[in-house]
Each structure stands twice: as C-alpha cells, then as structure tokens.
C-alpha cells in the first residue's frame, strides 16, 4: 500500500512534471495549482511540527539531554553544510529571476548550481551519518536524531529529483516561459521549505 507521504510526493511530482501548459486550453478555469501546492507544503510542515514536538517532549522528560555517555555531535561540518543549503535558496531565486527575464541559459546555470549545492548537503549528511559514534538503536537520542535528519534528508532528495525533472523539461521548447512556469515556481517553493525546516532542525539538534 502506498503511504500518504509517497502519494502526496507522487502527486506533486506529477503536477510539476506536466509542466506549465495547464490552463492554456482551459482559460475559463482559474489556475489554482500553486494554492494546492502551498496547502500540500503546509501539511508537510505539520508533519515536521509533530516530530519537533515529540523530540522536545522526549527531551523535556529526560533527566539529562543528551543522555550521559552520548558522544558529542560535531558542529563545524554540519554548520558549513547548513550555510551551503541556505545559500542555495538564494541561488534558486536567481534562477527564477533569470527565467522571468527570458534568459534560459542563465536559468539552467543557476538551477544546476542549486542542485549541486543540495547534493553537497546530502553528501555531507551521509558523511556525518557514517562517522557518528551512535546508531539508530542507541537510545532515545540516537533514534530521534536519525529519524529527524533522515526524514528531512528524504525531503531534500525529493527536492533534488524535482529539480532534475524541471531542468530536463526546460529544454523543451516553450515548456517554461517568463509568464508560465508553475513547475519552476513549485520546485523553488519546495526548496525554500526544506531549507527553512533545516534551519529549525539544525538549531534544535546542534545548538540548543
């Protein structure tokens, strides 16, 4: 049975994948795709809020956090990868601006750069996982750390896949134009979403 999250992500991917021709032959219908996509992101945000609340509840109930004997988390490398991920939000905005000015070459350049920065972030998280001195089953701290970072990492990977779809579809003639580019806008909004979630997650796990 397909999970609700997978179903939502598949629907999102399908919507983006079908490009921006929607509505051209149905001029009498208002284009509500971005509204629907925003509502989808709000529902995803509520999932993260639930995980954050669970984490804070476990933390408040624990006599010490992290529990005694838990290896200290490395902070410098995650901070560097956080800067890269957050900066990629600015780069994807430059890509959108280039598209709105009709400069497809610059759009693809900034779009690819965003994807590269996101890939570096995922690689950095994988590197951190491989070098952590605790595992998923090593107590409540280990379990919550891997669930939170893993769930977010899955969303980052989905965002990268969406960016790849948008990139290859950008080579179709007039698939994305300055006036019609829902796939680009939705993918960009999704990317901002995962970036904002990570800022809260980084503060929660590494700083507070």
JSON list of C-alpha atoms in Angstrom, two decimals:
[
{"chain": "A", "resi": 1, "resn": "UNK", "atom": "CA", "xyz": [0.00, 0.00, 0.00]},
{"chain": "A", "resi": 2, "resn": "UNK", "atom": "CA", "xyz": [1.38, 3.41, -0.94]},
{"chain": "A", "resi": 3, "resn": "UNK", "atom": "CA", "xyz": [1.95, 5.69, 2.05]},
{"chain": "A", "resi": 4, "resn": "UNK", "atom": "CA", "xyz": [0.17, 9.08, 2.25]},
{"chain": "A", "resi": 5, "resn": "UNK", "atom": "CA", "xyz": [3.54, 10.83, 2.05]},
{"chain": "A", "resi": 6, "resn": "UNK", "atom": "CA", "xyz": [4.58, 8.89, -1.04]},
{"chain": "A", "resi": 7, "resn": "UNK", "atom": "CA", "xyz": [1.19, 9.53, -2.58]},
{"chain": "A", "resi": 8, "resn": "UNK", "atom": "CA", "xyz": [1.48, 13.25, -1.93]},
{"chain": "A", "resi": 9, "resn": "UNK", "atom": "CA", "xyz": [5.01, 13.37, -3.30]},
{"chain": "A", "resi": 10, "resn": "UNK", "atom": "CA", "xyz": [3.98, 11.43, -6.39]},
{"chain": "A", "resi": 11, "resn": "UNK", "atom": "CA", "xyz": [1.11, 13.82, -6.99]},
{"chain": "A", "resi": 12, "resn": "UNK", "atom": "CA", "xyz": [3.48, 16.75, -6.54]},
{"chain": "A", "resi": 13, "resn": "UNK", "atom": "CA", "xyz": [5.97, 15.28, -8.96]},
{"chain": "A", "resi": 14, "resn": "UNK", "atom": "CA", "xyz": [3.23, 14.60, -11.49]},
{"chain": "A", "resi": 15, "resn": "UNK", "atom": "CA", "xyz": [1.95, 18.15, -11.23]},
{"chain": "A", "resi": 16, "resn": "UNK", "atom": "CA", "xyz": [5.43, 19.58, -11.79]},
{"chain": "A", "resi": 17, "resn": "UNK", "atom": "CA", "xyz": [6.24, 17.07, -14.45]},
{"chain": "A", "resi": 18, "resn": "UNK", "atom": "CA", "xyz": [3.23, 18.01, -16.53]},
{"chain": "A", "resi": 19, "resn": "UNK", "atom": "CA", "xyz": [4.75, 21.43, -16.95]},
{"chain": "A", "resi": 20, "resn": "UNK", "atom": "CA", "xyz": [3.04, 24.73, -17.42]},
{"chain": "A", "resi": 21, "resn": "UNK", "atom": "CA", "xyz": [0.84, 24.14, -20.35]},
{"chain": "A", "resi": 22, "resn": "UNK", "atom": "CA", "xyz": [-2.05, 23.55, -17.94]},
{"chain": "A", "resi": 23, "resn": "UNK", "atom": "CA", "xyz": [-4.76, 26.08, -18.31]},
{"chain": "A", "resi": 24, "resn": "UNK", "atom": "CA", "xyz": [-3.86, 27.18, -21.82]},
{"chain": "A", "resi": 25, "resn": "UNK", "atom": "CA", "xyz": [-6.72, 25.16, -23.17]},
{"chain": "A", "resi": 26, "resn": "UNK", "atom": "CA", "xyz": [-8.95, 25.79, -20.18]},
{"chain": "A", "resi": 27, "resn": "UNK", "atom": "CA", "xyz": [-8.88, 29.52, -19.98]},
{"chain": "A", "resi": 28, "resn": "UNK", "atom": "CA", "xyz": [-12.20, 29.63, -18.19]},
{"chain": "A", "resi": 29, "resn": "UNK", "atom": "CA", "xyz": [-10.75, 27.85, -15.14]},
{"chain": "A", "resi": 30, "resn": "UNK", "atom": "CA", "xyz": [-8.55, 29.72, -12.65]},
{"chain": "A", "resi": 31, "resn": "UNK", "atom": "CA", "xyz": [-5.12, 28.14, -12.14]},
{"chain": "A", "resi": 32, "resn": "UNK", "atom": "CA", "xyz": [-5.13, 27.02, -8.52]},
{"chain": "A", "resi": 33, "resn": "UNK", "atom": "CA", "xyz": [-2.13, 24.71, -8.73]},
{"chain": "A", "resi": 34, "resn": "UNK", "atom": "CA", "xyz": [0.15, 26.93, -6.66]},
{"chain": "A", "resi": 35, "resn": "UNK", "atom": "CA", "xyz": [-2.52, 27.27, -3.99]},
{"chain": "A", "resi": 36, "resn": "UNK", "atom": "CA", "xyz": [-2.90, 23.50, -3.89]},
{"chain": "A", "resi": 37, "resn": "UNK", "atom": "CA", "xyz": [0.84, 23.04, -3.74]},
{"chain": "A", "resi": 38, "resn": "UNK", "atom": "CA", "xyz": [1.12, 25.55, -0.91]},
{"chain": "A", "resi": 39, "resn": "UNK", "atom": "CA", "xyz": [-1.53, 23.63, 1.04]},
{"chain": "A", "resi": 40, "resn": "UNK", "atom": "CA", "xyz": [0.44, 20.46, 0.42]},
{"chain": "A", "resi": 41, "resn": "UNK", "atom": "CA", "xyz": [3.56, 22.08, 1.89]},
{"chain": "A", "resi": 42, "resn": "UNK", "atom": "CA", "xyz": [1.57, 23.23, 4.91]},
{"chain": "A", "resi": 43, "resn": "UNK", "atom": "CA", "xyz": [0.53, 19.62, 5.51]},
{"chain": "A", "resi": 44, "resn": "UNK", "atom": "CA", "xyz": [4.17, 18.54, 5.21]},
{"chain": "A", "resi": 45, "resn": "UNK", "atom": "CA", "xyz": [5.12, 21.28, 7.63]},
{"chain": "A", "resi": 46, "resn": "UNK", "atom": "CA", "xyz": [2.64, 19.92, 10.15]},
{"chain": "A", "resi": 47, "resn": "UNK", "atom": "CA", "xyz": [4.37, 16.55, 9.96]},
{"chain": "A", "resi": 48, "resn": "UNK", "atom": "CA", "xyz": [7.65, 18.19, 10.87]},
{"chain": "A", "resi": 49, "resn": "UNK", "atom": "CA", "xyz": [5.99, 20.16, 13.66]},
{"chain": "A", "resi": 50, "resn": "UNK", "atom": "CA", "xyz": [4.71, 16.87, 15.08]},
{"chain": "A", "resi": 51, "resn": "UNK", "atom": "CA", "xyz": [8.22, 15.41, 15.01]},
{"chain": "A", "resi": 52, "resn": "UNK", "atom": "CA", "xyz": [9.66, 18.52, 16.63]},
{"chain": "A", "resi": 53, "resn": "UNK", "atom": "CA", "xyz": [7.07, 18.39, 19.41]},
{"chain": "A", "resi": 54, "resn": "UNK", "atom": "CA", "xyz": [7.79, 14.71, 20.01]},
{"chain": "A", "resi": 55, "resn": "UNK", "atom": "CA", "xyz": [11.52, 15.42, 20.19]},
{"chain": "A", "resi": 56, "resn": "UNK", "atom": "CA", "xyz": [11.03, 18.29, 22.63]},
{"chain": "A", "resi": 57, "resn": "UNK", "atom": "CA", "xyz": [8.71, 16.17, 24.76]},
{"chain": "A", "resi": 58, "resn": "UNK", "atom": "CA", "xyz": [11.25, 13.35, 25.00]},
{"chain": "A", "resi": 59, "resn": "UNK", "atom": "CA", "xyz": [13.95, 15.88, 25.75]},
{"chain": "A", "resi": 60, "resn": "UNK", "atom": "CA", "xyz": [11.96, 17.60, 28.50]},
{"chain": "A", "resi": 61, "resn": "UNK", "atom": "CA", "xyz": [11.15, 14.25, 30.12]},
{"chain": "A", "resi": 62, "resn": "UNK", "atom": "CA", "xyz": [14.76, 13.05, 30.10]},
{"chain": "A", "resi": 63, "resn": "UNK", "atom": "CA", "xyz": [16.84, 13.69, 33.24]},
{"chain": "A", "resi": 64, "resn": "UNK", "atom": "CA", "xyz": [19.74, 14.84, 31.02]},
{"chain": "A", "resi": 65, "resn": "UNK", "atom": "CA", "xyz": [19.97, 15.66, 27.32]},
{"chain": "A", "resi": 66, "resn": "UNK", "atom": "CA", "xyz": [21.82, 14.29, 25.54]},
{"chain": "A", "resi": 67, "resn": "UNK", "atom": "CA", "xyz": [21.92, 11.33, 27.91]},
{"chain": "A", "resi": 68, "resn": "UNK", "atom": "CA", "xyz": [25.14, 10.78, 29.80]},
{"chain": "A", "resi": 69, "resn": "UNK", "atom": "CA", "xyz": [27.72, 8.96, 27.72]},
{"chain": "A", "resi": 70, "resn": "UNK", "atom": "CA", "xyz": [26.35, 10.16, 24.38]},
{"chain": "A", "resi": 71, "resn": "UNK", "atom": "CA", "xyz": [29.21, 11.24, 22.08]},
{"chain": "A", "resi": 72, "resn": "UNK", "atom": "CA", "xyz": [29.15, 14.96, 21.35]},
{"chain": "A", "resi": 73, "resn": "UNK", "atom": "CA", "xyz": [27.90, 15.96, 17.91]},
{"chain": "A", "resi": 74, "resn": "UNK", "atom": "CA", "xyz": [30.36, 17.54, 15.51]},
{"chain": "A", "resi": 75, "resn": "UNK", "atom": "CA", "xyz": [29.10, 21.06, 14.78]},
{"chain": "A", "resi": 76, "resn": "UNK", "atom": "CA", "xyz": [31.50, 22.66, 12.32]},
{"chain": "A", "resi": 77, "resn": "UNK", "atom": "CA", "xyz": [30.86, 20.48, 9.26]},
{"chain": "A", "resi": 78, "resn": "UNK", "atom": "CA", "xyz": [27.05, 20.47, 9.74]},
{"chain": "A", "resi": 79, "resn": "UNK", "atom": "CA", "xyz": [27.23, 24.27, 10.09]},
{"chain": "A", "resi": 80, "resn": "UNK", "atom": "CA", "xyz": [29.15, 24.53, 6.80]},
{"chain": "A", "resi": 81, "resn": "UNK", "atom": "CA", "xyz": [26.64, 22.29, 5.01]},
{"chain": "A", "resi": 82, "resn": "UNK", "atom": "CA", "xyz": [23.82, 24.35, 6.54]},
{"chain": "A", "resi": 83, "resn": "UNK", "atom": "CA", "xyz": [25.29, 27.52, 5.05]},
{"chain": "A", "resi": 84, "resn": "UNK", "atom": "CA", "xyz": [25.51, 25.81, 1.66]},
{"chain": "A", "resi": 85, "resn": "UNK", "atom": "CA", "xyz": [21.90, 24.65, 1.82]},
{"chain": "A", "resi": 86, "resn": "UNK", "atom": "CA", "xyz": [20.56, 28.02, 2.95]},
{"chain": "A", "resi": 87, "resn": "UNK", "atom": "CA", "xyz": [22.62, 29.81, 0.29]},
{"chain": "A", "resi": 88, "resn": "UNK", "atom": "CA", "xyz": [21.10, 27.54, -2.35]},
{"chain": "A", "resi": 89, "resn": "UNK", "atom": "CA", "xyz": [17.74, 29.22, -1.67]},
{"chain": "A", "resi": 90, "resn": "UNK", "atom": "CA", "xyz": [19.27, 32.46, -2.87]},
{"chain": "A", "resi": 91, "resn": "UNK", "atom": "CA", "xyz": [20.70, 30.77, -5.95]},
{"chain": "A", "resi": 92, "resn": "UNK", "atom": "CA", "xyz": [17.38, 29.23, -6.93]},
{"chain": "A", "resi": 93, "resn": "UNK", "atom": "CA", "xyz": [15.81, 32.68, -6.65]},
{"chain": "A", "resi": 94, "resn": "UNK", "atom": "CA", "xyz": [18.42, 33.92, -9.14]},
{"chain": "A", "resi": 95, "resn": "UNK", "atom": "CA", "xyz": [17.39, 31.07, -11.45]},
{"chain": "A", "resi": 96, "resn": "UNK", "atom": "CA", "xyz": [13.74, 32.13, -11.21]},
{"chain": "A", "resi": 97, "resn": "UNK", "atom": "CA", "xyz": [14.66, 35.73, -11.92]},
{"chain": "A", "resi": 98, "resn": "UNK", "atom": "CA", "xyz": [16.66, 34.69, -14.99]},
{"chain": "A", "resi": 99, "resn": "UNK", "atom": "CA", "xyz": [13.68, 32.72, -16.26]},
{"chain": "A", "resi": 100, "resn": "UNK", "atom": "CA", "xyz": [11.36, 35.69, -15.78]},
{"chain": "A", "resi": 101, "resn": "UNK", "atom": "CA", "xyz": [13.79, 37.72, -17.89]},
{"chain": "A", "resi": 102, "resn": "UNK", "atom": "CA", "xyz": [13.74, 35.03, -20.58]},
{"chain": "A", "resi": 103, "resn": "UNK", "atom": "CA", "xyz": [17.40, 34.06, -20.10]},
{"chain": "A", "resi": 104, "resn": "UNK", "atom": "CA", "xyz": [17.17, 30.26, -20.25]},
{"chain": "A", "resi": 105, "resn": "UNK", "atom": "CA", "xyz": [20.95, 29.79, -20.28]},
{"chain": "A", "resi": 106, "resn": "UNK", "atom": "CA", "xyz": [21.39, 31.64, -17.02]},
{"chain": "A", "resi": 107, "resn": "UNK", "atom": "CA", "xyz": [18.32, 29.93, -15.60]},
{"chain": "A", "resi": 108, "resn": "UNK", "atom": "CA", "xyz": [19.79, 26.49, -16.26]},
{"chain": "A", "resi": 109, "resn": "UNK", "atom": "CA", "xyz": [23.16, 27.55, -14.83]},
{"chain": "A", "resi": 110, "resn": "UNK", "atom": "CA", "xyz": [21.70, 28.77, -11.53]},
{"chain": "A", "resi": 111, "resn": "UNK", "atom": "CA", "xyz": [19.30, 25.82, -11.42]},
{"chain": "A", "resi": 112, "resn": "UNK", "atom": "CA", "xyz": [22.14, 23.34, -11.79]},
{"chain": "A", "resi": 113, "resn": "UNK", "atom": "CA", "xyz": [24.15, 25.21, -9.17]},
{"chain": "A", "resi": 114, "resn": "UNK", "atom": "CA", "xyz": [21.24, 24.88, -6.75]},
{"chain": "A", "resi": 115, "resn": "UNK", "atom": "CA", "xyz": [21.08, 21.15, -7.41]},
{"chain": "A", "resi": 116, "resn": "UNK", "atom": "CA", "xyz": [24.83, 20.84, -6.89]},
{"chain": "A", "resi": 117, "resn": "UNK", "atom": "CA", "xyz": [24.62, 22.67, -3.56]},
{"chain": "A", "resi": 118, "resn": "UNK", "atom": "CA", "xyz": [21.76, 20.46, -2.43]},
{"chain": "A", "resi": 119, "resn": "UNK", "atom": "CA", "xyz": [23.72, 17.38, -3.45]},
{"chain": "A", "resi": 120, "resn": "UNK", "atom": "CA", "xyz": [26.68, 18.58, -1.38]},
{"chain": "A", "resi": 121, "resn": "UNK", "atom": "CA", "xyz": [24.37, 18.95, 1.61]},
{"chain": "A", "resi": 122, "resn": "UNK", "atom": "CA", "xyz": [23.04, 15.40, 1.21]},
{"chain": "A", "resi": 123, "resn": "UNK", "atom": "CA", "xyz": [26.57, 14.05, 0.78]},
{"chain": "A", "resi": 124, "resn": "UNK", "atom": "CA", "xyz": [27.61, 15.91, 3.92]},
{"chain": "A", "resi": 125, "resn": "UNK", "atom": "CA", "xyz": [24.76, 14.43, 5.88]},
{"chain": "A", "resi": 126, "resn": "UNK", "atom": "CA", "xyz": [25.65, 10.95, 4.63]},
{"chain": "A", "resi": 127, "resn": "UNK", "atom": "CA", "xyz": [29.25, 11.56, 5.67]},
{"chain": "A", "resi": 128, "resn": "UNK", "atom": "CA", "xyz": [28.11, 12.61, 9.13]},
{"chain": "A", "resi": 129, "resn": "UNK", "atom": "CA", "xyz": [25.91, 9.52, 9.50]},
{"chain": "A", "resi": 130, "resn": "UNK", "atom": "CA", "xyz": [28.81, 7.25, 8.56]},
{"chain": "A", "resi": 131, "resn": "UNK", "atom": "CA", "xyz": [31.08, 8.81, 11.18]},
{"chain": "A", "resi": 132, "resn": "UNK", "atom": "CA", "xyz": [28.67, 9.16, 14.09]},
{"chain": "A", "resi": 133, "resn": "UNK", "atom": "CA", "xyz": [29.57, 7.13, 17.15]},
{"chain": "A", "resi": 134, "resn": "UNK", "atom": "CA", "xyz": [25.97, 6.17, 17.85]},
{"chain": "A", "resi": 135, "resn": "UNK", "atom": "CA", "xyz": [23.31, 4.45, 15.80]},
{"chain": "A", "resi": 136, "resn": "UNK", "atom": "CA", "xyz": [19.57, 4.50, 15.30]},
{"chain": "A", "resi": 137, "resn": "UNK", "atom": "CA", "xyz": [19.03, 1.98, 18.09]},
{"chain": "A", "resi": 138, "resn": "UNK", "atom": "CA", "xyz": [21.38, 3.62, 20.59]},
{"chain": "A", "resi": 139, "resn": "UNK", "atom": "CA", "xyz": [18.81, 5.12, 22.91]},
{"chain": "A", "resi": 140, "resn": "UNK", "atom": "CA", "xyz": [16.23, 7.83, 22.52]},
{"chain": "A", "resi": 141, "resn": "UNK", "atom": "CA", "xyz": [18.71, 10.47, 21.46]},
{"chain": "A", "resi": 142, "resn": "UNK", "atom": "CA", "xyz": [20.11, 8.33, 18.66]},
{"chain": "A", "resi": 143, "resn": "UNK", "atom": "CA", "xyz": [16.65, 7.31, 17.48]},
{"chain": "A", "resi": 144, "resn": "UNK", "atom": "CA", "xyz": [15.25, 10.83, 17.35]},
{"chain": "A", "resi": 145, "resn": "UNK", "atom": "CA", "xyz": [18.40, 12.20, 15.71]},
{"chain": "A", "resi": 146, "resn": "UNK", "atom": "CA", "xyz": [18.31, 9.71, 12.84]},
{"chain": "A", "resi": 147, "resn": "UNK", "atom": "CA", "xyz": [14.53, 9.97, 12.36]},
{"chain": "A", "resi": 148, "resn": "UNK", "atom": "CA", "xyz": [14.56, 13.77, 12.22]},
{"chain": "A", "resi": 149, "resn": "UNK", "atom": "CA", "xyz": [17.60, 14.14, 9.98]},
{"chain": "A", "resi": 150, "resn": "UNK", "atom": "CA", "xyz": [16.57, 11.17, 7.85]},
{"chain": "A", "resi": 151, "resn": "UNK", "atom": "CA", "xyz": [13.04, 12.47, 7.29]},
{"chain": "A", "resi": 152, "resn": "UNK", "atom": "CA", "xyz": [14.40, 15.86, 6.32]},
{"chain": "A", "resi": 153, "resn": "UNK", "atom": "CA", "xyz": [17.07, 14.29, 4.12]},
{"chain": "A", "resi": 154, "resn": "UNK", "atom": "CA", "xyz": [14.38, 12.36, 2.27]},
{"chain": "A", "resi": 155, "resn": "UNK", "atom": "CA", "xyz": [12.64, 15.66, 1.51]},
{"chain": "A", "resi": 156, "resn": "UNK", "atom": "CA", "xyz": [15.89, 17.18, 0.27]},
{"chain": "A", "resi": 157, "resn": "UNK", "atom": "CA", "xyz": [16.41, 14.23, -2.09]},
{"chain": "A", "resi": 158, "resn": "UNK", "atom": "CA", "xyz": [12.83, 14.60, -3.38]},
{"chain": "A", "resi": 159, "resn": "UNK", "atom": "CA", "xyz": [13.58, 18.28, -3.98]},
{"chain": "A", "resi": 160, "resn": "UNK", "atom": "CA", "xyz": [16.68, 17.35, -5.97]},
{"chain": "A", "resi": 161, "resn": "UNK", "atom": "CA", "xyz": [14.68, 14.92, -8.10]},
{"chain": "A", "resi": 162, "resn": "UNK", "atom": "CA", "xyz": [12.09, 17.61, -8.80]},
{"chain": "A", "resi": 163, "resn": "UNK", "atom": "CA", "xyz": [14.86, 19.98, -9.80]},
{"chain": "A", "resi": 164, "resn": "UNK", "atom": "CA", "xyz": [16.21, 17.36, -12.20]},
{"chain": "A", "resi": 165, "resn": "UNK", "atom": "CA", "xyz": [12.77, 16.99, -13.79]},
{"chain": "A", "resi": 166, "resn": "UNK", "atom": "CA", "xyz": [12.45, 20.75, -14.19]},
{"chain": "A", "resi": 167, "resn": "UNK", "atom": "CA", "xyz": [15.96, 21.03, -15.62]},
{"chain": "A", "resi": 168, "resn": "UNK", "atom": "CA", "xyz": [15.42, 18.44, -18.35]},
{"chain": "A", "resi": 169, "resn": "UNK", "atom": "CA", "xyz": [11.98, 19.79, -19.20]},
{"chain": "A", "resi": 170, "resn": "UNK", "atom": "CA", "xyz": [13.46, 23.25, -19.59]},
{"chain": "A", "resi": 171, "resn": "UNK", "atom": "CA", "xyz": [14.98, 22.04, -22.87]},
{"chain": "A", "resi": 172, "resn": "UNK", "atom": "CA", "xyz": [11.51, 21.55, -24.34]},
{"chain": "A", "resi": 173, "resn": "UNK", "atom": "CA", "xyz": [10.56, 24.48, -26.48]},
{"chain": "A", "resi": 174, "resn": "UNK", "atom": "CA", "xyz": [8.40, 26.97, -24.56]},
{"chain": "A", "resi": 175, "resn": "UNK", "atom": "CA", "xyz": [7.81, 24.48, -21.75]},
{"chain": "A", "resi": 176, "resn": "UNK", "atom": "CA", "xyz": [8.78, 27.18, -19.26]},
{"chain": "A", "resi": 177, "resn": "UNK", "atom": "CA", "xyz": [8.28, 30.79, -20.23]},
{"chain": "A", "resi": 178, "resn": "UNK", "atom": "CA", "xyz": [8.55, 34.07, -18.31]},
{"chain": "A", "resi": 179, "resn": "UNK", "atom": "CA", "xyz": [4.77, 34.07, -17.99]},
{"chain": "A", "resi": 180, "resn": "UNK", "atom": "CA", "xyz": [4.11, 30.36, -17.39]},
{"chain": "A", "resi": 181, "resn": "UNK", "atom": "CA", "xyz": [6.43, 28.33, -15.16]},
{"chain": "A", "resi": 182, "resn": "UNK", "atom": "CA", "xyz": [4.44, 26.59, -12.45]},
{"chain": "A", "resi": 183, "resn": "UNK", "atom": "CA", "xyz": [6.90, 23.68, -12.27]},
{"chain": "A", "resi": 184, "resn": "UNK", "atom": "CA", "xyz": [9.78, 26.04, -11.61]},
{"chain": "A", "resi": 185, "resn": "UNK", "atom": "CA", "xyz": [7.85, 28.05, -9.02]},
{"chain": "A", "resi": 186, "resn": "UNK", "atom": "CA", "xyz": [6.58, 24.96, -7.19]},
{"chain": "A", "resi": 187, "resn": "UNK", "atom": "CA", "xyz": [10.00, 23.30, -7.14]},
{"chain": "A", "resi": 188, "resn": "UNK", "atom": "CA", "xyz": [11.56, 26.52, -5.87]},
{"chain": "A", "resi": 189, "resn": "UNK", "atom": "CA", "xyz": [8.92, 26.92, -3.15]},
{"chain": "A", "resi": 190, "resn": "UNK", "atom": "CA", "xyz": [9.53, 23.31, -2.08]},
{"chain": "A", "resi": 191, "resn": "UNK", "atom": "CA", "xyz": [13.26, 24.02, -1.86]},
{"chain": "A", "resi": 192, "resn": "UNK", "atom": "CA", "xyz": [12.70, 27.06, 0.35]},
{"chain": "A", "resi": 193, "resn": "UNK", "atom": "CA", "xyz": [10.50, 24.86, 2.53]},
{"chain": "A", "resi": 194, "resn": "UNK", "atom": "CA", "xyz": [13.17, 22.21, 3.12]},
{"chain": "A", "resi": 195, "resn": "UNK", "atom": "CA", "xyz": [15.72, 24.94, 3.80]},
{"chain": "A", "resi": 196, "resn": "UNK", "atom": "CA", "xyz": [13.56, 26.63, 6.44]},
{"chain": "A", "resi": 197, "resn": "UNK", "atom": "CA", "xyz": [12.80, 23.28, 8.08]},
{"chain": "A", "resi": 198, "resn": "UNK", "atom": "CA", "xyz": [16.51, 22.51, 8.26]},
{"chain": "A", "resi": 199, "resn": "UNK", "atom": "CA", "xyz": [17.28, 25.84, 9.97]},
{"chain": "A", "resi": 200, "resn": "UNK", "atom": "CA", "xyz": [14.91, 24.89, 12.79]},
{"chain": "A", "resi": 201, "resn": "UNK", "atom": "CA", "xyz": [16.22, 21.32, 12.83]},
{"chain": "A", "resi": 202, "resn": "UNK", "atom": "CA", "xyz": [19.85, 22.39, 12.96]},
{"chain": "A", "resi": 203, "resn": "UNK", "atom": "CA", "xyz": [19.14, 24.75, 15.86]},
{"chain": "A", "resi": 204, "resn": "UNK", "atom": "CA", "xyz": [17.22, 22.05, 17.68]},
{"chain": "A", "resi": 205, "resn": "UNK", "atom": "CA", "xyz": [19.78, 19.27, 17.29]},
{"chain": "A", "resi": 206, "resn": "UNK", "atom": "CA", "xyz": [23.10, 21.07, 17.27]},
{"chain": "A", "resi": 207, "resn": "UNK", "atom": "CA", "xyz": [22.73, 24.39, 19.09]},
{"chain": "A", "resi": 208, "resn": "UNK", "atom": "CA", "xyz": [20.00, 24.42, 21.73]}
]
